[in-house]
C-alpha cells in the first residue's frame, strides 16, 4: 500500500506548490477538498496557481501567505486554516494546511498536507493555540498592527547607526516591541563549540544564578543551543512547553518567572553567529505577525553584529598597522628634539603607504626617514612595512644616505610584479597585470643627522623638499638634490645635499597629504601650513612664563609636540575628523610628518632674545644651473615680510646676476649665503656668493645689444653697499641693503629693464 493510500484513508490529502512554474500538484483527495474534479484514474493532478488561489478565501490566502513567507525565512513549518469556496464564492469547508519549504538554488517548493476540519466552517481562519494554556493569552492589539512598521523602521535605523558591538547590544536591550515588549533579552555568540552570552537585559535577579547560561557547550539541552545547531527558531508559549521540550535546562530557567520565550537564530549569508532570546512575563501566542516582527529584528540584529564585528576587526588591524608605521622607540638625539605624527586616511581600513622612522646609526648619528608608497590600500601598507624593514637594515649596515636609497630602490624594483629584470615578461601588455598586483613605487626622504655639528646629509627619492622654520618663525623650503622615486629603476642614483640646522631652527619633513588634504593644491595647502609655522614662531615669547627667578624661563603650551599637534589640527580641523578645504570636509590621503629642532628650550629662548639673524645657505653646482631659480626663490622666501618690494626685486635680480656670472665665467661651484639681521623696519640684508676662482670681476661698458657685462653695474646701482673680497682660495662678492632706505638709483643702465623675478 502506498503512503498516499494511507493518508487518504485517514482523511489527509497531499499537495505540492511549485513556485518556479507556478503550478500546484495535488492528489485525488486534496483535489476533492479544494473543490476540483479529481483525476478519473486517481492519479496526481497539476493545476495552475491562479485556479487554486480562486478556491481559497482571499483574506485567508493573504494571511496564510504571510505564514509561508515566515516559514521559508525560518526554515520551519507553515500551519494554518483556510476557507475553501466554490466558483460563486460560497463557503464549502474549512481545511487545515501544513506545508514545509524546500529551498533550492533558483526556486522554492512547498510540500504539505491538507485535511478538512470537521464541524461548521470557522469564521476567519483564526490560528488555534498550541495548547490549552495559551487560550487565555492577551490578544495582539490593533495599535501594534498599526505601529509595527514604524517600530521596524526605528529599530533598523538604530541598529544600522551602531558603530560597535556594545552599541548594538545597547540598542537591542532598548527595543520596545509594540504590544508584546519582552521583559528580558539575551544575545548569544557562537565561539567555536561553545555558546556565550555577550549581552543581556532584564535578567538580573538576586535570587537566581546566571552563570549556567553565560557560557555553555553547544550540545547543551537548551533552546538557544538548539537554535544554533538547527538554524530554526523556537517559540515556547508557556512554561509547560518549555518544561516538556527542554526538561534538563527548565529548572535553571524556572526561577526567573517568565511565561513565554522566543529563541531566534542570528545568521548572515548562511553563517551562524549565535542566537537571540526574547522572554516575556506574560503569555504570548506567537502569531504569524508576532513571529514576523521577531524574525525581522533577529535578521537586523545579526547583520548589525556581523558589521560591527568586522569593523572592530578592521580597527584592530588598522591600529596594529599604524603601530608599525611609527618607531617602536624614539631615540634621544643629544642637543636636538624630535616629534612625529602619523594620521591615517579617513576611509576604508584607515591605513596607507605613508610612514616615518627615526633610526640610530652605527656611527652614532641618527637617520630621519619619511616615505609614501603609491596607493591607499592594504597592499600599500604591506609594501610600506617591507620597505621600512629593508631601509632600516641598509641603514644599520652603515651605508651612506645615497647608498641606502639606491639599495632600497633596487629591493622595491625586484619585489613588485614586472620589477625584476630577470623574470619580467616584456612582451606582456601593461593591462594584463592585475590592478591589485600592479607595480608600486614610493617616494622617500632620508636625512643623516650629525647632532654635534648641526648638519644633515639629505638624499631624496621623488619626495617633497624639507622645510626649515628659523628661530624668528620665518619658514623656508630648502631645495635639495634628488632622484627618481624608489622602485622605478633597478640602479638609480641619488645625489645628496648638505644642510646646516642652526640653533633654534626646526626642520619639517612630511608626505604630500599634509599639504594637499582637504581639496587644497600645493600652493594653497602650503600657505595654510606656513601660517601655522610662522605664527607659532612669533608666539614663542608670549608662551613663556617665569618659573624660578627673573632669569629662568620655561615654555608654556609650546614645543615640538605642541607644534606637531597644531599642524595636524590645521589639517583636520578642530572638531572634524576631516580636513577643511575649498572642496569641503574630507581627508582622502594619509599624513606623516617629522619635526627636528636644533637646541633645547633654553637655547631657543636665548636665540630669540638675542635676535639671531635669519639666514639661508645654498650651493649651486656647475652642472645645476637650474638651481639659480631655487636660489632666487630662497631669497624671496627669506624676505617674505620685507617692507620695500622694490628692494626685494632688486635683491633677487642682483643675486641672479652674481650666481650666473660664477657659472658662466668660472669653473667653480657657487655658494650663496643670505642673512637678515636687526629689528623689523631697519633690518640689514647681506647676500654673499663665493667661488673658488681667483679671477676678480672687472667693470665693463656693455652696449645696448650686449648679452653680458652688467653685473657690477647692477650692484653699483641697486645695492646700498657691495664689494669683492679675495679669499685664500677664490673670492667672495657681496652686497647689502638696509630696509627702508629705498633703491639707491632710479635709472637702469643702458639696454636694461629691471623687472620682478618670480
Coordinates of C-alpha atoms in Angstrom, one line a residue, residues 96-645:
X96 CA -6.1 22.9 7.8
X97 CA -2.9 23.3 5.8
X98 CA 0.6 22.2 6.9
X99 CA 3.5 22.8 4.5
X100 CA 7.3 22.6 4.7
X101 CA 9.5 24.6 2.4
X102 CA 12.2 23.0 0.2
X103 CA 14.6 25.8 -0.9
X104 CA 16.7 25.0 -4.0
X105 CA 19.2 27.2 -5.8
X106 CA 16.7 29.0 -8.0
X107 CA 13.3 28.0 -6.7
X108 CA 11.3 27.2 -3.7
X109 CA 9.0 24.2 -3.4
X110 CA 6.3 23.8 -0.7
X111 CA 5.2 20.2 0.1
X112 CA 2.4 19.7 2.6
X113 CA -0.8 18.1 3.8
X114 CA -4.4 19.2 3.7
X115 CA -7.2 18.0 5.9
X116 CA -10.8 19.0 6.5
X117 CA -11.7 20.5 9.9
X118 CA -15.0 18.8 11.0
X119 CA -17.9 20.9 12.0
X120 CA -19.2 24.2 10.7
X121 CA -16.5 26.3 8.9
X122 CA -14.5 28.8 11.0
X123 CA -15.3 32.4 10.8
X124 CA -11.9 33.8 9.8
X125 CA -9.3 31.2 9.7
X126 CA -8.0 32.1 13.2
X127 CA -4.9 30.3 14.4
X128 CA -5.6 27.7 17.2
X129 CA -3.3 27.9 20.2
X130 CA -0.7 25.2 20.5
X131 CA -2.2 24.1 23.9
X132 CA -4.8 25.0 26.4
X133 CA -2.5 27.1 28.5
X134 CA -2.3 29.7 25.7
X135 CA -6.0 30.2 25.1
X136 CA -6.2 33.0 27.7
X137 CA -3.1 34.8 26.4
X138 CA -3.6 38.5 25.8
X139 CA -4.6 39.3 22.2
X140 CA -2.4 41.4 20.0
X141 CA -3.8 44.9 20.0
X142 CA -4.7 46.9 16.9
X143 CA -2.2 49.6 18.0
X144 CA 0.6 47.1 17.4
X145 CA -0.6 46.3 14.0
X146 CA -0.7 50.0 13.1
X147 CA 2.7 50.8 14.5
X148 CA 4.8 47.8 13.7
X149 CA 6.2 49.3 10.5
X150 CA 7.3 52.4 12.4
X151 CA 8.9 50.2 15.1
X152 CA 10.8 48.2 12.5
X153 CA 12.0 51.3 10.7
X154 CA 13.2 52.8 14.0
X155 CA 14.9 49.6 15.1
X156 CA 16.6 49.2 11.7
X157 CA 17.9 52.8 11.8
X158 CA 19.2 52.4 15.3
X159 CA 21.0 49.1 14.6
X160 CA 22.4 50.5 11.3
X161 CA 23.9 53.5 13.1
X162 CA 25.5 51.5 15.8
X163 CA 29.3 51.6 15.4
X164 CA 30.4 48.9 17.9
X165 CA 29.2 45.6 19.3
X166 CA 28.5 47.3 22.6
X167 CA 26.3 49.9 20.9
X168 CA 24.4 47.1 19.0
X169 CA 23.7 45.4 22.4
X170 CA 22.5 48.6 23.9
X171 CA 20.1 49.1 21.0
X172 CA 18.9 45.5 21.4
X173 CA 18.3 46.0 25.1
X174 CA 16.2 49.1 24.5
X175 CA 13.9 47.6 21.8
X176 CA 10.2 48.1 22.9
X177 CA 8.1 46.0 20.6
X178 CA 4.6 47.3 20.2
X179 CA 2.0 45.3 22.1
X180 CA 4.4 42.5 23.3
X181 CA 7.5 44.1 24.7
X182 CA 9.9 41.5 26.1
X183 CA 10.9 41.7 29.7
X184 CA 14.3 40.2 29.2
X185 CA 16.6 39.9 26.2
X186 CA 19.9 38.0 25.7
X187 CA 22.3 37.7 22.8
X188 CA 24.4 34.5 22.5
X189 CA 27.5 34.4 20.4
X190 CA 28.9 31.2 18.8
X191 CA 32.6 30.8 19.7
X192 CA 33.9 27.5 18.4
X193 CA 31.8 24.8 20.0
X194 CA 30.5 27.0 22.8
X195 CA 27.7 29.4 23.2
X196 CA 28.5 32.5 25.3
X197 CA 26.2 35.4 26.4
X198 CA 27.7 38.7 25.1
X199 CA 24.9 40.9 26.2
X200 CA 21.6 40.7 28.2
X201 CA 19.0 42.9 29.7
X202 CA 16.4 42.3 32.4
X203 CA 17.9 39.0 33.5
X204 CA 19.4 40.3 36.8
X205 CA 17.7 38.8 39.9
X206 CA 19.3 38.4 43.3
X207 CA 17.5 35.0 43.8
X208 CA 18.7 33.5 40.5
X209 CA 22.1 32.4 39.2
X210 CA 23.0 33.4 35.7
X211 CA 26.3 31.5 35.5
X212 CA 24.9 28.4 33.8
X213 CA 23.6 30.5 30.9
X214 CA 26.7 32.7 30.4
X215 CA 28.9 30.0 28.8
X216 CA 27.7 26.6 27.7
X217 CA 28.7 23.8 25.3
X218 CA 26.8 23.8 22.0
X219 CA 25.5 20.4 22.8
X220 CA 23.6 21.6 25.9
X221 CA 19.9 20.8 26.1
X222 CA 19.0 24.5 25.9
X223 CA 16.7 26.3 23.4
X224 CA 19.4 28.8 22.4
X225 CA 21.9 26.0 21.7
X226 CA 19.4 24.0 19.7
X227 CA 18.5 27.1 17.6
X228 CA 22.2 27.5 16.7
X229 CA 22.5 23.8 15.9
X230 CA 19.5 23.6 13.7
X231 CA 19.2 27.2 12.4
X232 CA 15.4 27.1 13.2
X233 CA 13.6 29.4 15.6
X234 CA 11.9 28.0 18.7
X235 CA 8.8 29.6 20.2
X236 CA 7.7 28.5 23.7
X237 CA 4.3 29.9 24.5
X238 CA 4.1 28.7 28.1
X239 CA 6.2 27.3 30.9
X240 CA 4.7 23.9 30.2
X241 CA 6.0 23.8 26.7
X242 CA 9.5 24.8 27.9
X243 CA 9.4 22.1 30.6
X244 CA 8.3 19.3 28.2
X245 CA 10.8 20.2 25.4
X246 CA 13.8 21.1 27.5
X247 CA 13.5 19.3 30.8
X248 CA 17.2 19.5 31.6
X249 CA 17.5 23.3 31.4
X250 CA 14.0 24.1 32.7
X251 CA 15.0 24.0 36.4
X252 CA 17.5 26.7 35.7
X253 CA 15.0 28.9 33.7
X254 CA 12.1 28.4 36.1
X255 CA 13.3 30.8 38.9
X256 CA 13.2 33.8 36.5
X257 CA 9.4 33.5 36.4
X258 CA 9.0 34.1 32.6
X259 CA 5.8 32.9 30.8
X260 CA 6.9 32.8 27.1
X261 CA 10.1 32.7 25.2
X262 CA 11.3 33.2 21.6
X263 CA 14.7 31.9 20.6
X264 CA 15.8 33.0 17.1
X265 CA 19.0 32.3 15.1
X266 CA 21.4 35.1 14.2
X267 CA 22.8 34.3 10.8
X268 CA 24.3 36.3 7.9
X269 CA 24.8 34.8 4.5
X270 CA 24.2 31.3 5.8
X271 CA 26.8 31.6 8.6
X272 CA 25.6 31.2 12.1
X273 CA 26.6 33.9 14.5
X274 CA 24.6 32.9 17.6
X275 CA 21.1 33.2 18.9
X276 CA 18.8 35.9 20.3
X277 CA 16.4 35.3 23.2
X278 CA 13.3 37.4 24.0
X279 CA 11.5 36.4 27.2
X280 CA 8.1 37.7 28.3
X281 CA 6.4 38.0 31.7
X282 CA 3.0 37.3 30.1
X283 CA 1.8 34.6 27.7
X284 CA 2.4 35.2 24.0
X285 CA 0.7 33.1 21.4
X286 CA 3.4 34.0 18.8
X287 CA 1.1 34.6 15.9
X288 CA 2.5 34.8 12.4
X289 CA 2.5 38.6 12.7
X290 CA 4.4 38.5 16.0
X291 CA 6.9 35.9 14.7
X292 CA 7.4 38.0 11.6
X293 CA 8.4 41.0 13.7
X294 CA 10.7 38.9 15.8
X295 CA 12.3 37.3 12.8
X296 CA 12.9 40.7 11.2
X297 CA 14.5 42.1 14.3
X298 CA 16.7 39.0 14.6
X299 CA 17.9 39.4 11.0
X300 CA 18.7 43.1 11.5
X301 CA 20.4 42.3 14.8
X302 CA 22.5 39.6 13.1
X303 CA 23.6 41.9 10.3
X304 CA 24.4 44.7 12.8
X305 CA 26.6 42.3 14.9
X306 CA 28.3 41.0 11.8
X307 CA 29.0 44.5 10.5
X308 CA 30.3 45.8 13.9
X309 CA 32.5 42.7 14.4
X310 CA 34.0 43.3 11.0
X311 CA 34.5 47.0 11.8
X312 CA 36.2 46.2 15.1
X313 CA 38.5 43.7 13.5
X314 CA 39.4 46.3 10.9
X315 CA 40.0 48.9 13.6
X316 CA 42.3 46.4 15.4
X317 CA 44.1 45.6 12.2
X318 CA 44.4 49.3 11.4
X319 CA 45.8 50.1 14.9
X320 CA 48.3 47.3 14.5
X321 CA 49.4 48.5 11.1
X322 CA 49.6 52.1 12.3
X323 CA 51.9 51.0 15.2
X324 CA 54.2 49.5 12.6
X325 CA 54.4 52.9 10.8
X326 CA 55.8 54.5 13.9
X327 CA 59.2 53.8 15.6
X328 CA 58.9 51.4 18.4
X329 CA 61.2 53.6 20.5
X330 CA 62.1 57.2 19.6
X331 CA 65.8 57.5 20.3
X332 CA 67.1 60.6 22.0
X333 CA 69.3 62.9 20.0
X334 CA 71.6 64.9 22.2
X335 CA 71.0 68.6 21.7
X336 CA 68.0 68.1 19.4
X337 CA 64.3 67.3 19.9
X338 CA 62.2 65.0 17.6
X339 CA 58.4 64.7 17.2
X340 CA 56.5 62.7 14.7
X341 CA 52.9 62.1 13.7
X342 CA 51.0 59.6 11.5
X343 CA 47.4 60.4 10.6
X344 CA 45.6 57.6 8.7
X345 CA 43.2 58.3 5.8
X346 CA 39.6 58.9 6.7
X347 CA 38.0 55.9 4.9
X348 CA 38.3 52.2 4.4
X349 CA 40.7 50.4 6.5
X350 CA 42.4 53.7 7.6
X351 CA 45.8 52.6 6.5
X352 CA 48.0 53.6 3.6
X353 CA 51.6 53.7 2.4
X354 CA 52.9 56.7 4.5
X355 CA 55.4 56.1 7.2
X356 CA 58.2 57.8 9.2
X357 CA 61.1 56.4 11.1
X358 CA 64.0 57.5 13.4
X359 CA 67.0 55.2 13.2
X360 CA 70.1 55.2 15.4
X361 CA 73.1 54.6 13.2
X362 CA 76.4 52.7 13.9
X363 CA 78.4 55.9 13.6
X364 CA 76.5 57.5 16.5
X365 CA 74.5 59.7 14.2
X366 CA 70.7 59.4 13.6
X367 CA 68.7 58.9 10.4
X368 CA 65.3 60.5 9.8
X369 CA 63.2 58.8 7.2
X370 CA 59.8 59.7 5.8
X371 CA 58.2 58.0 2.8
X372 CA 55.0 57.4 0.9
X373 CA 54.1 54.2 -1.0
X374 CA 51.8 54.7 -4.0
X375 CA 48.2 53.9 -3.1
X376 CA 45.9 54.0 0.0
X377 CA 45.0 50.3 0.4
X378 CA 46.1 47.3 2.4
X379 CA 48.7 46.3 -0.2
X380 CA 50.3 49.8 0.0
X381 CA 50.6 49.3 3.8
X382 CA 52.2 45.9 3.2
X383 CA 54.7 47.3 0.7
X384 CA 55.4 50.1 3.2
X385 CA 56.1 47.6 6.0
X386 CA 58.6 45.7 3.8
X387 CA 60.3 48.9 2.7
X388 CA 60.6 50.2 6.2
X389 CA 62.3 47.0 7.3
X390 CA 64.7 46.9 4.3
X391 CA 65.6 50.6 4.7
X392 CA 66.3 50.0 8.4
X393 CA 68.6 47.1 7.6
X394 CA 70.6 49.0 5.0
X395 CA 71.0 51.9 7.4
X396 CA 72.1 49.6 10.2
X397 CA 74.8 48.3 7.9
X398 CA 76.4 51.8 7.9
X399 CA 75.7 52.8 4.3
X400 CA 75.7 56.5 3.3
X401 CA 72.3 58.1 2.5
X402 CA 72.6 57.8 -1.2
X403 CA 73.5 54.1 -0.9
X404 CA 70.7 53.4 1.5
X405 CA 68.1 54.8 -1.0
X406 CA 69.7 53.1 -4.0
X407 CA 69.6 49.7 -2.3
X408 CA 66.1 50.2 -1.1
X409 CA 65.0 51.2 -4.7
X410 CA 66.6 48.0 -6.0
X411 CA 64.8 46.0 -3.4
X412 CA 61.4 47.5 -4.3
X413 CA 62.0 47.2 -8.0
X414 CA 62.7 43.5 -7.6
X415 CA 59.7 42.7 -5.3
X416 CA 57.0 44.3 -7.5
X417 CA 55.4 42.4 -10.4
X418 CA 57.4 43.1 -13.5
X419 CA 60.1 44.8 -11.4
X420 CA 62.7 42.0 -11.7
X421 CA 64.6 42.4 -14.9
X422 CA 65.3 38.7 -14.9
X423 CA 61.7 37.5 -14.6
X424 CA 59.7 40.3 -16.2
X425 CA 57.8 39.5 -19.4
X426 CA 58.5 42.4 -21.6
X427 CA 56.1 41.2 -24.2
X428 CA 53.0 41.3 -21.9
X429 CA 50.8 44.3 -22.2
X430 CA 50.5 46.6 -19.2
X431 CA 46.8 46.0 -18.9
X432 CA 47.5 42.2 -18.4
X433 CA 48.8 42.9 -14.9
X434 CA 46.0 42.7 -12.4
X435 CA 45.3 46.0 -10.8
X436 CA 45.9 44.7 -7.2
X437 CA 49.3 43.3 -8.3
X438 CA 50.4 46.3 -10.4
X439 CA 54.0 47.6 -9.7
X440 CA 54.2 50.1 -6.9
X441 CA 56.7 52.9 -6.4
X442 CA 57.4 55.0 -3.3
X443 CA 58.8 58.5 -2.6
X444 CA 61.2 58.8 0.3
X445 CA 63.5 61.4 2.0
X446 CA 66.4 60.1 4.1
X447 CA 68.4 62.6 6.3
X448 CA 71.5 61.6 8.3
X449 CA 71.8 63.9 11.3
X450 CA 75.0 64.9 12.9
X451 CA 73.7 66.5 16.1
X452 CA 77.2 67.7 17.2
X453 CA 77.8 69.8 14.1
X454 CA 74.1 70.5 13.5
X455 CA 74.4 69.2 9.9
X456 CA 72.2 67.0 7.8
X457 CA 73.1 65.0 4.7
X458 CA 69.9 64.6 2.7
X459 CA 69.1 62.1 -0.1
X460 CA 65.7 62.4 -1.8
X461 CA 63.8 60.0 -4.0
X462 CA 61.0 62.0 -5.6
X463 CA 59.8 63.3 -2.2
X464 CA 58.9 66.9 -1.3
X465 CA 61.8 69.1 -0.2
X466 CA 62.4 69.7 3.6
X467 CA 61.2 72.9 5.2
X468 CA 63.1 75.0 7.8
X469 CA 61.5 77.2 10.4
X470 CA 64.1 79.7 11.6
X471 CA 64.4 81.0 15.2
X472 CA 62.2 84.0 14.4
X473 CA 59.4 81.9 12.9
X474 CA 60.4 82.5 9.2
X475 CA 59.8 79.5 7.0
X476 CA 61.8 78.4 4.0
X477 CA 61.7 75.4 1.7
X478 CA 65.2 74.1 1.3
X479 CA 65.8 72.8 -2.2
X480 CA 67.8 69.5 -2.2
X481 CA 69.1 67.3 -5.0
X482 CA 67.0 64.2 -5.7
X483 CA 66.4 61.2 -7.9
X484 CA 63.6 59.1 -9.1
X485 CA 61.1 57.5 -6.7
X486 CA 62.0 54.2 -5.3
X487 CA 61.3 51.2 -7.4
X488 CA 61.3 52.9 -10.8
X489 CA 64.7 51.8 -11.9
X490 CA 66.9 48.9 -10.6
X491 CA 70.1 51.0 -10.3
X492 CA 69.2 54.7 -9.7
X493 CA 71.5 57.5 -8.5
X494 CA 70.6 59.7 -5.5
X495 CA 72.8 62.8 -5.1
X496 CA 73.0 64.3 -1.6
X497 CA 72.7 67.8 -0.2
X498 CA 74.3 69.1 3.0
X499 CA 72.2 71.3 5.1
X500 CA 73.1 73.2 8.3
X501 CA 70.5 73.4 11.0
X502 CA 71.3 76.4 13.1
X503 CA 70.5 76.6 16.9
X504 CA 66.8 77.5 17.3
X505 CA 65.9 76.2 13.9
X506 CA 63.3 73.4 13.2
X507 CA 63.3 71.0 10.3
X508 CA 60.0 69.7 8.9
X509 CA 59.7 66.7 6.6
X510 CA 56.4 65.4 5.5
X511 CA 54.3 63.5 3.0
X512 CA 52.1 65.3 0.5
X513 CA 48.9 64.5 2.4
X514 CA 49.9 67.3 4.9
X515 CA 49.7 69.8 2.0
X516 CA 47.0 68.6 -0.3
X517 CA 44.4 67.2 2.1
X518 CA 41.0 68.8 2.1
X519 CA 40.9 69.9 -1.5
X520 CA 43.9 72.1 -1.3
X521 CA 46.5 72.2 -4.1
X522 CA 50.2 72.6 -3.3
X523 CA 50.1 76.4 -3.3
X524 CA 47.0 76.9 -1.0
X525 CA 47.9 74.0 1.2
X526 CA 51.4 75.3 1.8
X527 CA 50.2 78.8 2.6
X528 CA 47.9 77.3 5.2
X529 CA 50.8 75.5 6.9
X530 CA 53.2 78.4 6.5
X531 CA 50.8 80.4 8.6
X532 CA 50.8 77.9 11.4
X533 CA 54.6 77.6 11.5
X534 CA 55.2 81.3 11.3
X535 CA 52.6 82.1 14.0
X536 CA 53.9 79.6 16.4
X537 CA 57.4 81.1 16.0
X538 CA 56.1 84.5 16.7
X539 CA 54.2 83.4 19.8
X540 CA 57.3 81.7 21.3
X541 CA 58.0 84.6 23.7
X542 CA 54.3 85.1 24.5
X543 CA 54.0 81.4 25.6
X544 CA 56.9 81.7 28.1
X545 CA 56.4 82.2 31.8
X546 CA 58.7 82.9 34.7
X547 CA 59.1 79.8 36.9
X548 CA 62.2 80.4 39.1
X549 CA 63.7 83.8 39.5
X550 CA 63.8 86.7 37.0
X551 CA 66.2 85.0 34.5
X552 CA 64.6 81.5 34.4
X553 CA 62.0 80.9 31.7
X554 CA 60.0 77.8 30.9
X555 CA 57.8 77.1 27.9
X556 CA 54.0 77.2 28.3
X557 CA 52.0 75.4 25.6
X558 CA 55.0 75.4 23.3
X559 CA 57.4 72.8 21.9
X560 CA 57.7 70.3 19.1
X561 CA 54.8 68.1 20.3
X562 CA 52.6 71.1 20.5
X563 CA 53.7 72.3 17.1
X564 CA 53.1 68.8 15.6
X565 CA 49.6 68.9 17.1
X566 CA 49.0 72.4 15.7
X567 CA 49.8 71.2 12.2
X568 CA 47.5 68.2 12.5
X569 CA 44.7 70.3 13.9
X570 CA 45.1 72.8 11.0
X571 CA 44.7 69.9 8.5
X572 CA 42.0 68.0 10.3
X573 CA 40.0 70.9 11.7
X574 CA 39.2 71.4 15.4
X575 CA 36.1 69.3 15.6
X576 CA 36.1 67.2 12.5
X577 CA 37.9 64.0 11.5
X578 CA 38.4 65.5 8.1
X579 CA 40.3 68.5 6.8
X580 CA 38.6 71.7 5.9
X581 CA 39.4 73.0 2.4
X582 CA 37.9 74.7 -0.6
X583 CA 36.2 71.4 -1.7
X584 CA 34.7 70.6 1.7
X585 CA 35.5 68.4 4.6
X586 CA 37.4 65.2 3.7
X587 CA 40.7 63.5 4.2
X588 CA 41.5 61.4 1.1
X589 CA 45.2 60.8 1.9
X590 CA 47.1 59.8 5.0
X591 CA 49.7 62.0 6.5
X592 CA 53.1 61.5 8.0
X593 CA 55.4 64.3 9.4
X594 CA 58.6 64.6 11.3
X595 CA 60.0 67.6 13.2
X596 CA 63.6 68.0 14.2
X597 CA 64.6 71.0 16.4
X598 CA 68.2 72.1 17.0
X599 CA 68.7 73.2 20.6
X600 CA 66.8 72.7 23.8
X601 CA 64.1 75.1 25.0
X602 CA 66.7 77.3 26.8
X603 CA 68.8 77.7 23.7
X604 CA 65.8 78.7 21.6
X605 CA 64.8 81.2 24.2
X606 CA 68.3 82.7 24.3
X607 CA 68.5 82.8 20.5
X608 CA 65.1 84.6 20.2
X609 CA 66.1 87.1 22.9
X610 CA 69.4 87.8 21.2
X611 CA 67.6 88.5 17.9
X612 CA 69.5 85.8 15.9
X613 CA 69.9 86.5 12.2
X614 CA 67.6 84.9 9.6
X615 CA 69.9 83.0 7.3
X616 CA 69.8 80.7 4.3
X617 CA 72.6 78.9 2.5
X618 CA 72.5 77.2 -0.9
X619 CA 75.2 75.7 -3.2
X620 CA 74.7 75.9 -7.0
X621 CA 77.0 73.5 -8.9
X622 CA 78.3 74.0 -12.4
X623 CA 76.1 71.1 -13.6
X624 CA 73.0 72.5 -11.8
X625 CA 72.3 75.8 -13.5
X626 CA 68.6 75.3 -12.9
X627 CA 69.2 75.8 -9.2
X628 CA 69.7 79.5 -9.8
X629 CA 65.9 79.7 -9.8
X630 CA 65.9 77.8 -6.4
X631 CA 68.3 80.4 -5.0
X632 CA 66.0 83.3 -6.2
X633 CA 63.0 81.6 -4.6
X634 CA 65.0 81.1 -1.4
X635 CA 65.9 84.8 -1.2
X636 CA 62.3 85.7 -2.0
X637 CA 61.0 83.5 0.8
X638 CA 63.6 84.8 3.2
X639 CA 62.4 88.3 2.6
X640 CA 58.7 87.4 2.7
X641 CA 58.0 90.3 5.2
X642 CA 60.4 92.8 3.7
X643 CA 58.9 96.3 3.7
X644 CA 60.1 97.6 0.3
X645 CA 59.0 95.4 -2.7

